[in-house]
mmCIF file of C-alpha atoms in Angstrom:
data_model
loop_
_atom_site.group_PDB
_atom_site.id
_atom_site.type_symbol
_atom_site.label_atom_id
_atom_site.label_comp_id
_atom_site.label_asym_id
_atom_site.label_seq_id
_atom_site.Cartn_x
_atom_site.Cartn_y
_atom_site.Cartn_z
ATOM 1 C CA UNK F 215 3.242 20.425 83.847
ATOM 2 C CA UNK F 216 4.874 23.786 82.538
ATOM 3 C CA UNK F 217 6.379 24.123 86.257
ATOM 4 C CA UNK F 218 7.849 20.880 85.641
ATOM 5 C CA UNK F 219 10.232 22.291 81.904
ATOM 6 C CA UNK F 220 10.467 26.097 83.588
ATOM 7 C CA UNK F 221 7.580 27.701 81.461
ATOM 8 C CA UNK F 222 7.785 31.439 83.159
ATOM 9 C CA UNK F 223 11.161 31.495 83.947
ATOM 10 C CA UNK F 224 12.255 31.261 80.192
ATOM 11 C CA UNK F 225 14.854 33.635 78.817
ATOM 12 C CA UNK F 226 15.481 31.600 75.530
ATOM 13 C CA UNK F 227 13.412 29.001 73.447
ATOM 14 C CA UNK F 228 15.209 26.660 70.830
ATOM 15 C CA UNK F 229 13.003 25.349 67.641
ATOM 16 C CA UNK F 230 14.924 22.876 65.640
ATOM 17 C CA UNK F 231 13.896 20.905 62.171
ATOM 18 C CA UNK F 232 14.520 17.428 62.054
ATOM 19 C CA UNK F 233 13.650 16.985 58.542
ATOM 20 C CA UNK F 234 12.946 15.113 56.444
ATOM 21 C CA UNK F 235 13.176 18.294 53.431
ATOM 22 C CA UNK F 236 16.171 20.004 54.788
ATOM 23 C CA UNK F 237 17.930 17.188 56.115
ATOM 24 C CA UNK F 238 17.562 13.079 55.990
ATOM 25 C CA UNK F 239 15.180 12.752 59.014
ATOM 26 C CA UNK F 240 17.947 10.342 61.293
ATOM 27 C CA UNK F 241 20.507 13.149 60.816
ATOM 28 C CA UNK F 242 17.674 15.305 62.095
ATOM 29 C CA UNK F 243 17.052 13.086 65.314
ATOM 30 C CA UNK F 244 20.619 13.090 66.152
ATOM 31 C CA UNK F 245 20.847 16.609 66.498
ATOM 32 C CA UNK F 246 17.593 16.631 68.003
ATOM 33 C CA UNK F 247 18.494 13.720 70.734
ATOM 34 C CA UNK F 248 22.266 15.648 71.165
ATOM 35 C CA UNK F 249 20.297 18.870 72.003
ATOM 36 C CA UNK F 250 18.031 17.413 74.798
ATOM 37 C CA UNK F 251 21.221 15.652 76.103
ATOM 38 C CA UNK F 252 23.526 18.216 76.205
ATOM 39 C CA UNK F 253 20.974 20.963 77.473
ATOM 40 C CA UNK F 254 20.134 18.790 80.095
ATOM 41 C CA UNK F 255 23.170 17.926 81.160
ATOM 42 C CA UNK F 256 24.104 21.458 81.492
ATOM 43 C CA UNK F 257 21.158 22.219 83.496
ATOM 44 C CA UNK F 258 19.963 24.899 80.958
ATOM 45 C CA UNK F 259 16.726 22.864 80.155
ATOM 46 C CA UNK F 260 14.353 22.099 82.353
ATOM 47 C CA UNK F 261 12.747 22.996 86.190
ATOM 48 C CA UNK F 262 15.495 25.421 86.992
ATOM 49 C CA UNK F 263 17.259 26.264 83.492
ATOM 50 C CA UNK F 264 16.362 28.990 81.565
ATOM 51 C CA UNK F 265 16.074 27.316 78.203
ATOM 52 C CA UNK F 266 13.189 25.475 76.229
ATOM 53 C CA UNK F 267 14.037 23.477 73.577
ATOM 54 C CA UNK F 268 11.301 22.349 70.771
ATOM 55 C CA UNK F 269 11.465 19.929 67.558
ATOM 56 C CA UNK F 270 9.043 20.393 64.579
ATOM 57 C CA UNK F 271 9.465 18.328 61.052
ATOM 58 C CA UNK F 272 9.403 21.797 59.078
ATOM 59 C CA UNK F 273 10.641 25.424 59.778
ATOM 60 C CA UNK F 274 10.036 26.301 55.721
ATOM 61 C CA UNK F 275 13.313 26.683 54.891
ATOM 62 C CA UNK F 276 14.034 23.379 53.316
ATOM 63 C CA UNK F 277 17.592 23.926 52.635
ATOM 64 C CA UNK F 278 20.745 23.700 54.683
ATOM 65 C CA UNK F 279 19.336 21.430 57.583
ATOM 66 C CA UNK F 280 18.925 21.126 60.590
ATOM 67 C CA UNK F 281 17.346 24.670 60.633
ATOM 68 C CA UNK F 282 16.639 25.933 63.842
ATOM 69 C CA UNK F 283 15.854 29.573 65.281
ATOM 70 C CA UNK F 284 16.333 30.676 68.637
ATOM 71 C CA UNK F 285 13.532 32.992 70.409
ATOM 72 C CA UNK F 286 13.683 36.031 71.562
ATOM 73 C CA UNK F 287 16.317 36.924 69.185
ATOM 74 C CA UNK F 288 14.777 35.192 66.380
ATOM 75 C CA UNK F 289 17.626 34.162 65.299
ATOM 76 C CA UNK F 290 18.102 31.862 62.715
ATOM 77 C CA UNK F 291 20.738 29.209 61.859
ATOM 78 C CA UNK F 292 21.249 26.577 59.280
ATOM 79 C CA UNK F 293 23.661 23.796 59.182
ATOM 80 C CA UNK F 294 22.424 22.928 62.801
ATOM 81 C CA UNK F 295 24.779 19.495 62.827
ATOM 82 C CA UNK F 296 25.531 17.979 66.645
ATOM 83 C CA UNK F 297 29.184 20.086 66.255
ATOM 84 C CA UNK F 298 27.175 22.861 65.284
ATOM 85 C CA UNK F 299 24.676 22.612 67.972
ATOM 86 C CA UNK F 300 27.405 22.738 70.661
ATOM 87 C CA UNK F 301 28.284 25.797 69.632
ATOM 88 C CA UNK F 302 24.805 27.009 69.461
ATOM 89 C CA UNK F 303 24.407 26.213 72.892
ATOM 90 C CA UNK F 304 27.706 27.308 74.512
ATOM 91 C CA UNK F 305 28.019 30.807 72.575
ATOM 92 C CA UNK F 306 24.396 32.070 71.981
ATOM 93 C CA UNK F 307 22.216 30.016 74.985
ATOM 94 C CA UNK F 308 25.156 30.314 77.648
ATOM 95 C CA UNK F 309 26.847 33.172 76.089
ATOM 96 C CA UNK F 310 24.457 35.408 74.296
ATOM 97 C CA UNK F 311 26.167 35.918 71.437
ATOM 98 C CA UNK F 312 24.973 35.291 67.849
ATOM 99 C CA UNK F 313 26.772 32.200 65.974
ATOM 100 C CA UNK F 314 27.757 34.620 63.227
ATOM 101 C CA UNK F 315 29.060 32.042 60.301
ATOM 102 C CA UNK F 316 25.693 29.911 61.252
ATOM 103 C CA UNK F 317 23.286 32.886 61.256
ATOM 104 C CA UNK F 318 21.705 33.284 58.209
ATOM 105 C CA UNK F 319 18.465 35.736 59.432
ATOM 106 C CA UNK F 320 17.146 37.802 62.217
ATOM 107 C CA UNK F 321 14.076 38.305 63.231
ATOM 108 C CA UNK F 322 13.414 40.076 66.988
ATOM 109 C CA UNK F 323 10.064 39.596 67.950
ATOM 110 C CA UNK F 324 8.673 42.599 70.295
ATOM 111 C CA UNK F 325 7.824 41.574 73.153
ATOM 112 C CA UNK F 326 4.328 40.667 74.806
ATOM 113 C CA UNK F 327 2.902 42.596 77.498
#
């Protein structure tokens, strides 16, 4: 099953809140749905892309929603609407750069050996 979403060959991983304390919970789904559709159909999710993408109902920062925080970089953005999330995608997944006006923390995790 991992083999089958590219567990291994990950460079990035994607957490995003859907609500409902940050953000009404359909707003939430939206940008959750536009996410998996958009990663997908740029083949960066998935067997062969190098991107995971996860939804939770709370990141603890209830405030500003969608939240979501992007792994390695621990990155963290708020504001995450479906506009927002396309340039999530295209600049820091694709990219590799840091949505600066979105970014509200940082938080590198070292890595595991």
């Amino acid at each position: 099953m991992a083999e089958q979403f590219g567990v291994g060959k990950l460079s990035r991983h994607l957490f995003i809140c859907v609500g409902p304390d940050c953000v009404d919970q359909q707003t939430g789904e939206q940008t959750w749905e536009y996410l998996k559709k958009r990663m997908k159909q740029l083949n960066i999710a998935g067997p062969d892309g190098p991107c995971y993408r996860t939804k939770c109902q709370c990141l603890r920062i209830c405030i500003a929603g969608p939240i979501a925080v992007v792994y390695p970089e621990g990155t963290w953005y708020q504001n995450v609407t479906i506009e927002n999330a396309e340039r999530i995608i295209q600049e820091h997944l694709i990219g590799g750069r840091v949505v600066e006006d979105l970014c509200f923390a940082r938080n590198v995790l070292p890595a595991c050996e």
